[in-house]
Amino acid sequence: MARRSRQREIDEADVEVGAPQDHAAGPTAVAVSMKRAIGHMGVKRTAQTLLRLNQADGFDCQGCAWPDPSPDHRHTAEFCENGAKAVADEATRDLIGREFFAQHPVAELAEHTDYWLNQQGRITEPMVLRAGGTHYEPITWGDAFATIGRHLTAIEPDQAVFYTSGKTSNEAAFLYQLFARAYGTNNLPDCSNMCHESTSVGLAEVIGIGKGSVSLEDVHRAELIVILGQNPGTNHPRMLSALEEAKGNGARIVAVNPLKEAGLVRFKNPQNVRGVVGHGTGLADRYLQIRSNGDLALLQALGALLIERGAVDRDFVERHTTGFEEYAAALADLDWDKVLRSTGLTRAEIEDTADLLAASERTVFCWAMGITQHHNAVATVKEIANLAFLQGNIGKPGAGLCPVRGHSNVQGDRTMGIWERPPGHFLDSLQRELGFDPPREHGYDAVAAIRALRDGDAKVFIGMGGNFVSAAPDTSVTEEAMRAADLTVHVSTKLNRSHVVHGREALILPALGRSERDLTGGRVQRVSVEDSMSAVHTSHGPLKPASPYLRSEVDIVCSIAEATLGQGHHLPWAAYRADYAEVRRTIAKVVPGCASYDEKASQPGGFVLPHPPRDTRTFPTKLDKAIFTVSPVEVLEVPPGKLVLQTIRSHDQFNTTIYGLSDRYRGIENGRRVIFLHPDDITALGFAEGDLVDIISEWEDGSVRQVPTFRVVSYDQPRGCAAAYYPETNPLIALDHTAEGSNQPAYKSIIVRLTPSDGGSTGVVSTLASTYTRGDEAKRTVEPDQLS
Ligand SMILES: Nc1nc2c(c(=O)[nH]1)N[C@H]1C(S)=C(S)[C@@H](COP(=O)(O)OP(=O)(O)OC[C@H]3O[C@@H](n4cnc5c(=O)[nH]c(N)nc54)[C@H](O)[C@@H]3O)O[C@H]1N2
Ligand SMILES: Nc1nc2c(c(=O)[nH]1)N[C@H]1C(S)=C(S)[C@@H](COP(=O)(O)OP(=O)(O)OC[C@H]3O[C@@H](n4cnc5c(=O)[nH]c(N)nc54)[C@H](O)[C@@H]3O)O[C@H]1N2
Ligand code: SF4
Ligand SMILES: [Mo]
């Protein structure tokens, strides 16, 4: 098969808009997986990797956090199109080393999109950008670690920021937080701060643990599955197999989503005949096309109707909960007019959903970013919990709370202590077992880290994976913050924008990926991960590494620790590096629920971490009960002429890694700068389908943000709502626009207006061009050529 060109940029003039599809997967998904895999890896590596993916003795998919079936239920091909894309992207034979960086000045790289940067291939050796330098140059690992050590010992520990993305293994994550705390700071922001932080905060308050309460088996056995604010066909594709199985067992599904998403409508399972040649399985029995951010009102209305109909599990409520009286009293006064305005649904639709709930003995509630990325997200998460408590849908088979996590190990990283607000008992246990006094003050989360860097309060940024610059909100402000740092360090597999928007000095440290054999310390090392349902298991990659100079994340953390804390430091960094089982033995002593961690994680299928509400209906909250809460319904008012914009993923990206330009379920090919609108809004705003517009957001402090040249596309969604892809739209989101209580960026509700695009540029549009005007400053236009 022909090798792909690595020189493609996005030419938005090529965008094709077709009809959205009415189903997900089917044979196309298999064809796309194979084409991408073979194109990147060739036939042999494709066979070597895909057959080991998600197998009991293989490696864990580095895509999303959806769990694997138990070992005796696994198929030979236990992966989805996006898993195959994730593997192909990592295991690509395209490589970049010193010659590449010598040919391309950083200023030139900064003009490219994340799409182009990622295509260049795997980074093969450590690189440094010296102060005032124009190009990245090679550096030895030893000198790279010494550079980090020199910077970290020259500043106060709280002036350093240690970011983590969610692919990092439990072993590397545990050591990373251990190092940061031994060094002296809790500045451990992570991608979770931008992802399910609202879930973690909300659930911790009302059930006593910030994690979901279901197993895969529960999903299969549910009578009713409510899926709010999630697009599983693209982002958790194997969840569709679980939904199909549940349907086979008689389950009903209610989808709550402003956008009509193909993956919620119908699934053609490529692993069975019906999926390949038949119509597949219809998924959602009810599709509630809710107005953006109407979920809290919907959930309260459902609660009110259930109480009215007496569909309440009195025994559960009495034994296990507190606050029911206040909750019921508040709902008795529910303002239905507000509910209908907030949700945009009819009373009949809501009544009908209440009927389904009332009739179900076992309901699972699933949710993702459509819930967590709003200003009142914590309240909405707690409202989901209220509804579950009402019918006792927690801690019984076939029922429960199922926040579906994003990155493959984001939940594990948190379990291992990647958290800027660590609980006291975790720090006590570090202190007791490892003999040092960890800092107690809370550290910076992602948004606070940006402010600290911008304001000069932080000087060094270290990213364990991820692409912080593109993932964070308020791109111009984030870029300004990164440029103000003395040193930025990225432990990475592929090139991305965070490498080219850098501090005074910058390092790129190339790491082994999940698919690669890790022979650190001269032995085959395994790592462990935790999925969205708290199941932990080990993983080891089959492939020869992309380059002999790559190091594992564990090795990199241990080496940074030695270079910073000194060789004589009392923690056994060399022993941790030599044998990851040693790390697991330390995890066993420190992390709650991890006794005999090494043995349990290594057994086939691994083990499931304890979860008191799920296991025994005990709720370790401050009141020792599940807590009903009361939150105000607010209608997200959209002023005339404006829209509420949500920022979403296409079918061909993993977060800021843009694999390709096909969002085929939504009918978009070969381009990304589109804005989806209701057809009547297009007309009402004076535009026509296909027009080019600039998107503008205006904020209370007088600041204005703008991204140019998006093509208007009509899409089935409620009036007043709009959607466009991330990260192109991140420049629009003010840094302060975050969820109450979790400080998570409210990426899904941005009030915007559109103006005709004067640029008229239908050709290559850099993702970078954006305008940012501060309330207190003259208009400042940021163009790509001014960026370095
Ligand atoms: N292929 C692929 N897989 C991925 C990722 C990827 O980028 N690509 N990313 C991974 C990560 S880190 C994450 S966090 C997950 C994200 O998984 P998702 O949360 O499914 O991702 P989004 O694209 O943000 O989609 C959000 C969905 O919520 C809906 N929505 C938006 N606002 C509202 C609202 O107010 N109410 C309701 N009810 N719905 C709303 C949107 O229409 C959309 O369908 O996926 C993970 N898996
Ligand atoms: N507007 C908007 N913004 C959003 C969101 C949204 O919905 N809308 N979603 C938010 C969410 S949910 C999340 S989780 C964040 C994601 O934020 P991040 O996790 O920071 O971003 P990613 O794009 O997943 O990171 C990709 C980079 O990770 C590196 N990488 C990949 N694999 C490995 C590995 O195995 N090891 C190492 N060391 N590096 C690796 C590669 O260099 C790659 O370029 O974005 C957030 N930003
Ligand atoms: S559903 Fe997620 S974890 Fe499973 S194969 Fe697909 S991308 Fe990988
Ligand atoms: Mo995420």
XYZ file of C-alpha atoms in Angstrom, residues 51-293:
243
model
C -3.864 -9.057 17.514
C -2.297 -8.180 20.883
C -4.468 -5.163 21.527
C -6.640 -5.549 24.649
C -5.800 -9.240 25.002
C -5.158 -10.606 28.463
C -1.480 -11.086 27.705
C -1.162 -8.109 25.384
C -1.191 -4.367 25.714
C -3.888 -1.996 26.743
C -5.357 0.209 24.027
C -3.951 3.710 24.335
C -7.222 5.163 23.062
C -10.061 5.704 25.479
C -10.787 4.343 28.967
C -13.649 2.002 28.022
C -13.054 -1.343 29.786
C -12.252 -4.717 28.261
C -14.584 -7.689 28.657
C -13.430 -10.346 31.124
C -10.648 -12.555 29.641
C -13.002 -15.453 28.841
C -15.273 -13.166 26.810
C -12.670 -11.597 24.563
C -12.692 -11.875 20.779
C -9.555 -12.114 18.642
C -10.225 -8.603 17.401
C -11.013 -6.777 20.605
C -10.613 -3.202 19.391
C -12.436 -0.516 17.460
C -11.618 1.793 14.597
C -10.285 4.416 16.939
C -8.166 1.946 18.851
C -6.645 0.884 15.534
C -6.025 4.527 14.640
C -4.401 5.197 18.012
C -2.085 2.233 17.613
C -1.244 3.092 14.004
C -0.487 6.671 14.963
C 1.945 5.547 17.654
C 3.472 2.569 15.843
C 3.980 4.463 12.582
C 7.192 3.838 10.674
C 7.573 7.578 10.046
C 10.356 8.888 12.255
C 11.875 12.287 12.935
C 15.305 12.961 14.356
C 17.977 15.642 14.329
C 17.896 16.120 10.524
C 14.223 17.050 10.664
C 14.760 19.611 13.387
C 17.817 21.037 11.564
C 15.702 21.557 8.455
C 12.769 23.214 10.178
C 13.254 26.280 12.344
C 10.856 26.403 15.289
C 9.272 29.545 13.852
C 8.320 27.586 10.759
C 6.993 24.624 12.751
C 4.845 27.051 14.726
C 2.983 27.948 11.554
C 1.714 24.427 11.128
C -1.390 22.834 12.557
C -1.326 19.996 15.067
C -2.475 17.830 12.127
C 0.724 18.457 10.180
C 2.989 18.279 13.219
C 1.630 14.882 14.239
C 2.056 13.478 10.718
C 5.814 13.991 10.785
C 6.272 10.824 12.816
C 7.722 9.544 16.066
C 10.352 11.644 17.785
C 13.496 9.531 18.052
C 15.975 11.379 20.254
C 15.999 14.029 22.990
C 16.074 17.567 21.626
C 16.818 20.936 23.188
C 15.959 24.446 22.170
C 18.567 26.687 23.772
C 17.768 30.187 24.956
C 17.616 32.444 21.902
C 17.987 29.434 19.585
C 16.105 29.098 16.322
C 16.171 25.288 15.998
C 15.850 22.283 18.261
C 19.213 20.496 18.523
C 20.081 17.031 19.796
C 21.071 16.698 23.453
C 22.178 13.651 25.406
C 19.789 12.246 27.975
C 22.313 13.024 30.703
C 22.549 16.681 29.706
C 18.778 16.926 29.377
C 18.250 15.649 32.930
C 21.032 17.910 34.218
C 19.317 20.902 32.576
C 16.049 20.070 34.343
C 17.844 19.519 37.649
C 19.638 22.846 37.316
C 16.379 24.720 36.714
C 14.407 22.957 39.430
C 17.059 23.471 42.097
C 17.287 27.173 41.231
C 13.613 27.908 41.984
C 11.159 27.355 44.814
C 9.300 24.040 44.400
C 5.972 25.867 44.066
C 7.341 27.655 41.004
C 7.330 24.394 39.060
C 4.289 22.832 37.343
C 4.111 19.070 36.725
C 1.327 18.359 34.197
C 0.129 14.846 33.321
C -1.952 13.674 30.367
C -3.998 10.519 30.844
C -1.927 7.896 29.032
C 0.765 7.709 31.672
C 0.942 4.289 33.335
C 0.222 3.836 37.028
C 3.903 3.151 37.713
C 5.091 6.331 35.985
C 2.260 8.391 37.502
C 2.972 7.153 41.010
C 6.661 8.000 40.685
C 5.923 11.383 39.107
C 3.728 12.535 41.992
C 6.204 11.030 44.440
C 8.993 13.036 42.873
C 6.963 16.282 42.759
C 6.069 15.897 46.445
C 9.562 14.846 47.518
C 10.798 17.928 45.669
C 8.203 19.972 47.540
C 5.052 20.824 45.598
C 1.495 19.674 44.909
C 1.466 21.490 41.562
C 0.199 18.413 39.727
C -2.444 19.578 37.252
C -3.647 16.972 34.780
C -5.921 16.546 31.799
C -8.611 15.445 34.248
C -8.878 19.087 35.334
C -10.240 19.725 31.822
C -12.178 16.484 31.471
C -14.079 14.780 34.318
C -13.052 17.077 37.195
C -16.688 18.105 37.630
C -17.575 14.420 38.006
C -14.811 13.781 40.520
C -15.844 16.766 42.628
C -19.590 16.139 42.397
C -19.500 12.410 43.097
C -16.945 12.733 45.898
C -19.331 15.087 47.678
C -22.485 12.995 47.314
C -21.312 9.367 47.250
C -17.902 9.751 48.888
C -15.788 8.601 45.950
C -15.167 10.401 42.675
C -15.538 7.360 40.441
C -18.302 5.507 38.657
C -20.061 2.570 40.315
C -20.717 0.101 37.492
C -19.004 -2.827 35.826
C -19.366 -3.839 32.199
C -21.646 -6.624 33.398
C -23.953 -4.002 34.917
C -24.266 -2.272 31.548
C -25.100 -5.605 29.910
C -27.773 -6.342 32.514
C -29.392 -2.916 32.774
C -33.057 -2.504 31.932
C -32.604 1.131 31.046
C -29.485 3.042 30.032
C -29.558 6.827 29.994
C -26.670 8.365 28.021
C -26.187 12.062 28.629
C -23.713 14.329 26.850
C -21.666 11.596 25.274
C -20.851 10.547 21.710
C -19.747 6.933 22.142
C -19.799 6.024 18.431
C -16.711 8.151 18.021
C -15.183 8.462 21.446
C -15.866 5.095 23.113
C -16.757 2.901 20.151
C -16.678 -0.445 21.948
C -19.320 0.906 24.269
C -21.661 0.314 21.319
C -20.999 -3.436 21.598
C -21.980 -3.254 25.265
C -25.116 -1.303 24.371
C -25.922 -3.861 21.690
C -25.575 -6.650 24.209
C -27.808 -4.802 26.664
C -30.405 -4.323 23.937
C -30.203 -8.014 23.187
C -31.105 -8.576 26.837
C -34.105 -6.287 26.470
C -32.710 -2.951 27.631
C -34.087 0.409 26.568
C -31.808 3.338 25.815
C -32.475 7.041 26.212
C -29.985 9.409 24.561
C -29.845 12.999 25.791
C -27.893 15.145 23.376
C -28.419 18.345 21.396
C -26.804 16.834 18.305
C -28.222 13.848 16.486
C -25.157 11.561 16.758
C -25.107 8.513 14.447
C -23.500 6.313 17.084
C -26.452 6.761 19.404
C -29.004 5.969 16.734
C -27.918 2.637 15.270
C -24.913 0.318 15.466
C -23.733 -2.132 12.862
C -21.367 -4.382 14.748
C -18.583 -5.336 12.365
C -18.085 -8.542 14.358
C -21.391 -10.124 13.448
C -23.306 -10.860 10.286
C -26.202 -8.574 11.115
C -23.743 -5.733 11.475
C -21.990 -6.390 8.197
C -24.879 -7.056 5.837
C -27.997 -6.266 7.886
C -29.473 -3.149 9.404
C -27.569 -3.523 12.641
C -29.096 -2.744 16.029
C -31.183 0.316 16.758
C -29.806 1.887 19.924
C -31.658 4.899 21.325
C -35.355 4.196 21.906
C -35.805 7.849 22.819
C -33.610 10.666 21.600
C -34.034 13.808 23.677
C -32.527 16.641 21.654
C -31.994 18.848 24.600
C -30.867 22.452 24.504
C -27.276 22.877 25.515
C -26.940 22.762 29.304
